[in-house]
Coordinates of C-alpha atoms and ligand atoms in Angstrom, one line a residue:
M1 CA 20.6 -20.7 4.7
R2 CA 18.0 -18.5 3.3
R3 CA 14.8 -18.2 4.9
L4 CA 11.7 -18.0 2.7
C5 CA 7.8 -16.5 4.0
L6 CA 4.7 -17.1 2.5
G7 CA 2.3 -13.6 3.5
I8 CA -1.0 -14.2 3.1
E9 CA -3.2 -10.6 2.0
S10 CA -6.5 -10.0 2.5
T11 CA -7.9 -7.1 5.3
A12 CA -10.4 -5.5 2.3
H13 CA -10.5 -5.7 -1.8
T14 CA -7.6 -7.6 -2.7
F15 CA -6.7 -11.5 -2.0
G16 CA -2.5 -11.7 -1.8
A17 CA 0.2 -14.5 -1.7
A18 CA 3.0 -13.7 -2.1
I19 CA 6.8 -15.4 -0.7
A20 CA 9.4 -13.4 0.5
S21 CA 12.8 -14.2 1.3
D22 CA 15.0 -12.9 3.8
D23 CA 17.9 -11.1 1.6
G24 CA 14.6 -9.0 1.0
R25 CA 13.7 -10.3 -1.8
I26 CA 10.2 -10.6 -3.2
V27 CA 10.4 -14.3 -5.4
S28 CA 6.7 -14.4 -5.9
D29 CA 3.5 -11.9 -5.6
V30 CA 0.0 -12.9 -6.7
R31 CA -3.0 -11.5 -6.9
D32 CA -6.7 -10.9 -7.1
I33 CA -9.0 -8.7 -6.6
Y34 CA -13.0 -8.1 -5.6
V35 CA -14.3 -5.5 -8.2
P36 CA -17.7 -4.0 -6.3
E37 CA -21.2 -3.7 -8.1
A38 CA -20.9 -0.4 -9.8
G39 CA -21.5 2.0 -8.5
K40 CA -21.4 0.4 -5.3
G41 CA -19.0 0.2 -1.9
I42 CA -16.8 -3.0 -1.1
H43 CA -19.3 -5.7 1.1
P44 CA -17.5 -7.1 2.9
T45 CA -19.3 -10.7 2.9
G46 CA -19.7 -10.2 -0.9
A47 CA -15.2 -9.6 -0.9
A48 CA -14.8 -12.5 1.9
Q49 CA -16.8 -14.2 -0.8
H50 CA -14.3 -13.7 -3.7
H51 CA -11.1 -14.1 -1.6
S52 CA -13.2 -17.9 -0.5
S53 CA -13.8 -18.3 -4.2
V54 CA -9.7 -17.6 -5.7
A55 CA -7.7 -18.5 -3.0
D56 CA -6.7 -21.9 -3.8
K57 CA -5.6 -20.9 -7.1
V58 CA -4.0 -17.5 -6.0
V59 CA -1.6 -19.4 -2.9
I60 CA -0.5 -21.9 -6.1
A61 CA 0.4 -19.4 -8.1
A62 CA 2.1 -18.1 -5.8
F63 CA 4.7 -21.4 -4.9
K64 CA 4.4 -22.1 -8.4
D65 CA 6.1 -18.6 -10.0
A66 CA 8.7 -18.5 -7.0
H67 CA 9.6 -22.4 -7.5
V68 CA 9.5 -23.2 -4.2
R69 CA 7.7 -26.0 -2.5
P70 CA 5.5 -25.8 0.8
E71 CA 7.7 -27.7 2.6
K72 CA 10.5 -25.4 1.7
I73 CA 9.3 -22.0 3.6
D74 CA 10.0 -21.2 6.7
A75 CA 7.0 -19.4 8.2
V76 CA 3.4 -18.5 7.3
A77 CA 2.4 -15.1 7.5
F78 CA -1.2 -13.5 7.1
S79 CA -2.9 -9.9 7.8
C80 CA -3.9 -9.9 11.3
G81 CA -5.0 -7.0 10.9
P82 CA -7.0 -4.0 10.9
G83 CA -9.7 -4.6 8.5
L84 CA -13.1 -6.6 7.5
G85 CA -13.5 -9.1 10.3
P86 CA -15.2 -11.0 6.6
C87 CA -12.1 -10.9 4.4
L88 CA -9.3 -11.1 6.7
R89 CA -10.8 -14.7 8.6
V90 CA -10.5 -15.8 4.8
G91 CA -7.3 -15.0 4.6
A92 CA -6.1 -16.4 8.3
T93 CA -8.1 -19.5 7.9
V94 CA -6.1 -20.1 5.1
A95 CA -2.6 -19.3 6.7
R96 CA -4.1 -21.3 9.8
A97 CA -4.3 -24.7 7.6
I98 CA -1.1 -24.1 5.3
S99 CA 0.8 -24.1 8.7
V100 CA -1.2 -26.9 10.6
Y101 CA -0.6 -29.1 7.6
F102 CA 2.8 -28.8 6.5
Q103 CA 3.9 -28.0 10.1
K104 CA 5.3 -24.6 10.1
P105 CA 4.8 -21.3 12.5
L106 CA 2.4 -18.7 12.8
V107 CA 2.9 -15.2 12.2
P108 CA 0.4 -11.8 12.4
V109 CA 0.7 -9.0 11.0
N110 CA 0.3 -5.6 10.4
H111 CA -1.2 -4.7 7.2
A112 CA -0.8 -0.6 8.2
I113 CA 2.9 -1.7 10.0
A114 CA 3.4 -3.8 6.2
H115 CA 2.7 -0.8 4.3
I116 CA 5.9 0.6 5.7
E117 CA 7.9 -2.2 5.8
I118 CA 7.2 -2.7 1.7
A119 CA 8.3 0.8 1.9
S120 CA 11.3 0.8 3.5
L121 CA 12.4 -1.9 1.9
T122 CA 12.0 -0.8 -1.6
T123 CA 13.8 2.6 -1.2
G124 CA 16.2 2.1 1.2
A125 CA 14.6 4.3 4.5
R126 CA 15.9 4.2 7.5
D127 CA 14.4 5.9 9.8
P128 CA 11.8 7.7 7.7
L129 CA 8.3 9.8 9.2
V130 CA 6.1 8.1 7.6
V131 CA 2.7 9.8 5.3
L132 CA 0.9 6.4 4.9
V133 CA -2.4 7.2 2.5
S134 CA -5.0 4.3 1.3
G135 CA -7.4 2.7 1.5
G136 CA -8.2 2.1 5.3
H137 CA -5.4 4.9 6.5
T138 CA -4.6 8.4 6.4
A139 CA -1.8 8.6 9.0
I140 CA 1.6 10.1 9.7
A141 CA 3.6 8.4 11.5
T142 CA 7.0 8.1 13.2
Y143 CA 9.0 5.5 15.0
A144 CA 10.1 6.2 18.8
A145 CA 10.9 3.6 21.4
R146 CA 9.5 0.2 19.6
R147 CA 6.4 1.5 18.2
W148 CA 5.4 3.8 14.8
R149 CA 3.7 6.9 16.5
I150 CA 1.0 8.7 15.2
C151 CA 1.7 12.8 14.9
G152 CA -1.6 13.4 12.8
E153 CA -4.6 11.5 11.1
T154 CA -7.9 11.6 9.5
E155 CA -10.5 12.7 11.5
D156 CA -13.5 10.9 10.0
I157 CA -13.0 9.6 6.7
T158 CA -9.2 8.6 4.5
L159 CA -7.7 10.2 1.6
G160 CA -8.6 6.5 -0.4
N161 CA -12.5 6.4 0.5
L162 CA -12.6 9.9 -0.3
L163 CA -11.5 10.2 -3.8
D164 CA -13.3 6.5 -3.7
M165 CA -16.1 7.9 -3.0
F166 CA -16.1 10.8 -5.1
A167 CA -15.6 8.9 -8.1
R168 CA -18.1 6.2 -7.3
A169 CA -21.2 9.0 -6.4
T170 CA -20.3 10.9 -10.0
G171 CA -19.9 8.0 -12.4
L172 CA -15.8 7.1 -12.4
S173 CA -14.9 3.5 -12.7
T174 CA -13.3 2.1 -9.5
P175 CA -11.1 2.8 -7.9
G176 CA -11.7 6.5 -7.8
G177 CA -8.0 7.8 -6.7
P178 CA -6.2 7.0 -10.7
E179 CA -9.8 8.4 -12.4
V180 CA -9.5 11.0 -10.4
E181 CA -5.6 11.7 -11.1
R182 CA -6.4 11.9 -14.5
M183 CA -9.4 13.9 -15.3
A184 CA -7.5 16.1 -12.4
E185 CA -5.1 17.1 -14.8
N186 CA -6.9 18.9 -17.3
G187 CA -8.3 21.2 -14.8
R188 CA -7.3 24.1 -14.5
E189 CA -10.5 26.4 -12.1
M190 CA -9.6 26.7 -8.5
L191 CA -13.1 26.3 -6.9
D192 CA -13.9 27.0 -3.6
L193 CA -14.1 23.6 -1.6
P194 CA -13.6 23.5 2.8
Y195 CA -9.6 23.0 3.9
T196 CA -10.3 21.5 7.2
V197 CA -7.4 20.7 9.5
K198 CA -7.6 20.3 13.7
G199 CA -4.1 20.5 14.9
N200 CA -2.4 17.9 12.9
D201 CA -5.2 16.0 12.0
V202 CA -7.2 16.4 8.9
A203 CA -10.8 16.0 7.7
Y204 CA -12.7 14.9 4.7
S205 CA -15.8 14.4 4.8
G206 CA -16.7 18.2 4.5
L207 CA -14.9 18.5 1.3
L208 CA -16.5 15.1 0.3
T209 CA -20.2 16.9 1.0
A210 CA -19.1 20.2 -1.3
A211 CA -17.3 18.6 -3.7
L212 CA -20.5 16.6 -4.6
R213 CA -22.7 19.6 -4.3
E214 CA -20.6 20.7 -7.0
H215 CA -20.6 18.0 -8.7
K216 CA -25.0 18.0 -8.8
K217 CA -24.5 21.8 -9.7
G218 CA -22.8 20.5 -12.4
T219 CA -19.7 22.3 -12.0
Q220 CA -16.9 20.8 -15.2
M221 CA -15.3 17.4 -13.6
A222 CA -11.4 18.1 -14.9
D223 CA -11.9 21.7 -12.7
L224 CA -13.8 19.2 -9.4
C225 CA -11.4 16.7 -10.4
F226 CA -8.6 18.6 -9.5
S227 CA -9.7 21.0 -7.2
L228 CA -10.6 18.3 -5.1
Q229 CA -6.8 16.8 -6.0
E230 CA -5.4 20.4 -4.6
V231 CA -7.1 21.0 -0.9
A232 CA -6.9 17.4 -0.1
F233 CA -3.8 17.0 -0.7
S234 CA -2.7 20.5 1.0
M235 CA -4.4 19.8 4.2
L236 CA -2.0 16.2 4.4
T237 CA 0.8 18.9 3.3
E238 CA 0.0 21.0 6.0
A239 CA 0.2 19.0 8.0
T240 CA 3.6 16.9 7.1
E241 CA 5.2 19.3 6.8
R242 CA 4.5 20.3 10.7
A243 CA 5.8 16.9 11.9
L244 CA 8.5 17.1 10.1
A245 CA 9.4 20.1 11.6
H246 CA 9.1 19.1 14.9
T247 CA 10.7 15.9 14.4
G248 CA 12.8 16.3 12.4
K249 CA 13.8 13.2 10.3
R250 CA 15.8 13.2 6.7
E251 CA 13.8 11.3 5.3
L252 CA 10.1 11.0 4.5
L253 CA 8.1 8.3 3.0
L254 CA 5.8 8.3 1.7
T255 CA 3.8 4.8 0.7
G256 CA -0.1 3.0 0.4
G257 CA -2.6 2.7 -2.2
V258 CA -2.8 6.8 -3.2
A259 CA 1.1 7.6 -2.4
A260 CA 1.2 6.6 -6.9
N261 CA -0.3 9.6 -6.9
R262 CA 1.7 11.8 -8.9
R263 CA 0.3 15.3 -7.9
L264 CA 0.7 14.0 -4.1
Q265 CA 4.5 13.5 -4.5
S266 CA 5.0 16.6 -6.1
M267 CA 3.3 18.0 -2.9
L268 CA 4.9 15.8 -0.6
E269 CA 8.6 16.3 -2.4
S270 CA 8.8 19.5 -2.1
I271 CA 8.1 20.5 1.5
A272 CA 10.5 17.3 2.1
Q273 CA 13.1 19.8 0.0
E274 CA 12.5 22.4 1.9
H275 CA 13.4 20.6 5.4
E276 CA 16.1 19.6 3.6
A277 CA 14.7 15.7 4.3
E278 CA 15.0 12.7 1.9
F279 CA 12.1 12.7 0.0
R280 CA 11.4 8.8 -1.0
V281 CA 8.0 6.9 -2.6
V282 CA 7.2 3.3 -2.2
D283 CA 7.2 1.7 -5.4
R284 CA 4.8 1.1 -7.8
R285 CA 4.4 -2.6 -7.7
F286 CA 4.1 -2.6 -4.4
S287 CA 2.1 1.1 -2.9
G288 CA -1.6 -1.0 -3.2
D289 CA -2.4 -4.1 -1.1
S290 CA -0.3 -7.1 -0.9
G291 CA 0.7 -9.7 -0.1
A292 CA 4.3 -9.1 -0.5
Q293 CA 4.0 -6.8 2.2
I294 CA 2.8 -9.5 4.7
A295 CA 5.3 -11.9 3.4
W296 CA 8.4 -9.3 3.7
T297 CA 6.9 -8.4 7.1
G298 CA 6.4 -11.5 8.0
I299 CA 10.1 -12.5 7.4
L300 CA 11.1 -9.3 9.9
A301 CA 8.6 -10.3 12.6
F302 CA 9.5 -14.3 12.5
K303 CA 13.4 -13.1 12.4
A304 CA 12.2 -11.7 15.6
G305 CA 10.3 -14.8 17.5
L306 CA 7.0 -13.3 17.0
T307 CA 4.8 -16.6 15.9
V308 CA 1.4 -16.8 17.3
S309 CA -0.6 -20.6 18.1
V310 CA -3.4 -21.5 15.7
E311 CA -5.3 -21.2 19.0
E312 CA -4.6 -18.2 19.6
S313 CA -4.1 -16.5 16.0
H314 CA -8.3 -14.2 15.8
V315 CA -8.5 -11.8 13.5
R316 CA -8.2 -7.9 14.8
P317 CA -10.6 -6.0 12.9
R318 CA -9.1 -2.5 14.6
W319 CA -5.9 -3.4 15.6
R320 CA -4.1 0.3 15.7
L321 CA -1.0 1.2 14.3
D322 CA 0.3 2.5 17.3
E323 CA -0.7 -0.9 18.9
V324 CA 1.8 -3.1 17.5
D325 CA 5.7 -3.6 19.6
V326 CA 7.6 -3.7 16.7
A327 CA 10.1 -6.2 18.2
W328 CA 12.5 -6.1 14.5
R329 CA 13.0 -2.1 14.5
R330 CA 16.3 0.0 16.7
Ligands
LIG401 P1 -4.9 0.1 -0.3 O1 -6.0 0.2 -0.1 O2 -3.6 0.7 -0.4 O3 -4.5 -0.7 -1.4 O4 -5.0 1.2 -1.4 C1 -6.0 1.4 -2.4 C2 -6.5 3.0 -2.6 O5 -5.5 3.4 -3.4 C3 -7.6 3.3 -3.1 O6 -8.6 4.0 -2.8 C4 -7.5 3.8 -4.6 O7 -8.7 4.8 -5.1 C5 -5.8 4.4 -4.6 N1 -5.2 4.9 -5.4 C6 -5.0 4.0 -6.2 N2 -4.2 3.9 -6.8 C7 -4.0 5.9 -7.0 C8 -3.2 7.1 -7.6 N3 -2.8 6.9 -9.1 N4 -3.7 8.6 -7.1 C9 -4.7 8.3 -6.0 N5 -5.5 7.5 -5.1 C10 -5.2 6.4 -5.9
LIG402 MG1 -3.3 -1.3 2.5

């Protein structure tokens, strides 16, 4: 009998619910995304209110699309962290209620690990060096001795933040990443912007400040977006290449919302080729936050026996990727 898991995502802007089966199928995947007021970032309580107001319709749609009744699922997984506290609590509350009412085990899932597992599922990657780039993460990681080990990360803001904050301050629409990518296509001139790699870590806040200064001077947006992408992505590519050389991994896996960016993909693909590693990118449908990533990781964790009681199912807003014991991976 195939096992089914409901997954609930609510770390930041997205409230999502999905059902995954243990044969690796995403049977349904429904989302509703909070859009901040024009010119503003995610307001945690505003996003949480959004999630509360759409939760019932999203969860019901996930069951309907899957043609599955709640009684038929085997587990309920939820994004336990990291993320915005008020947002995480909405998803956890919904998951607890379903778990108690239908008497189904509750499975806490780390959101970052879920970005990696959904990418592994959709690409077939087995033992990759991972580049995780999203609103909440910029990390290069590799798996060893039951944990994901960080080979490099951002020292300040994430790559997603950089693009979103730049877009917001310059009047582009949100989310910023796709807009910056579109504008960059017509850029030609490479501007002089700060490139900051420290050890194997990157730092983006100086780059953001300098890019905004250029904008104030009246620099053309196409050139500015082009240069911003080139510098930001080159920094990450340099750190990734070093990690690839040190670990000798044969696969390079790109995941998270920013993984949808074609220029970033092509830079990482070229270093993968140089190191004779296969380059893989998460299926575009699952690059951004989704219930699917939680439902699938929920299946893996549930089968490894990683359930939690309702009493102990508190959310963990600062739960780092490298703190999770990954019982299901060899
Ligand atoms: P996530 O937190 O995983 O949902 O990812 C959201 C982030 O991905 C936001 O910062 C978006 O701006 C970014 N993003 C989405 N599409 C693209 C793209 N095509 N290029 C760059 N960033 C993107
Ligand atoms: Mg995410």
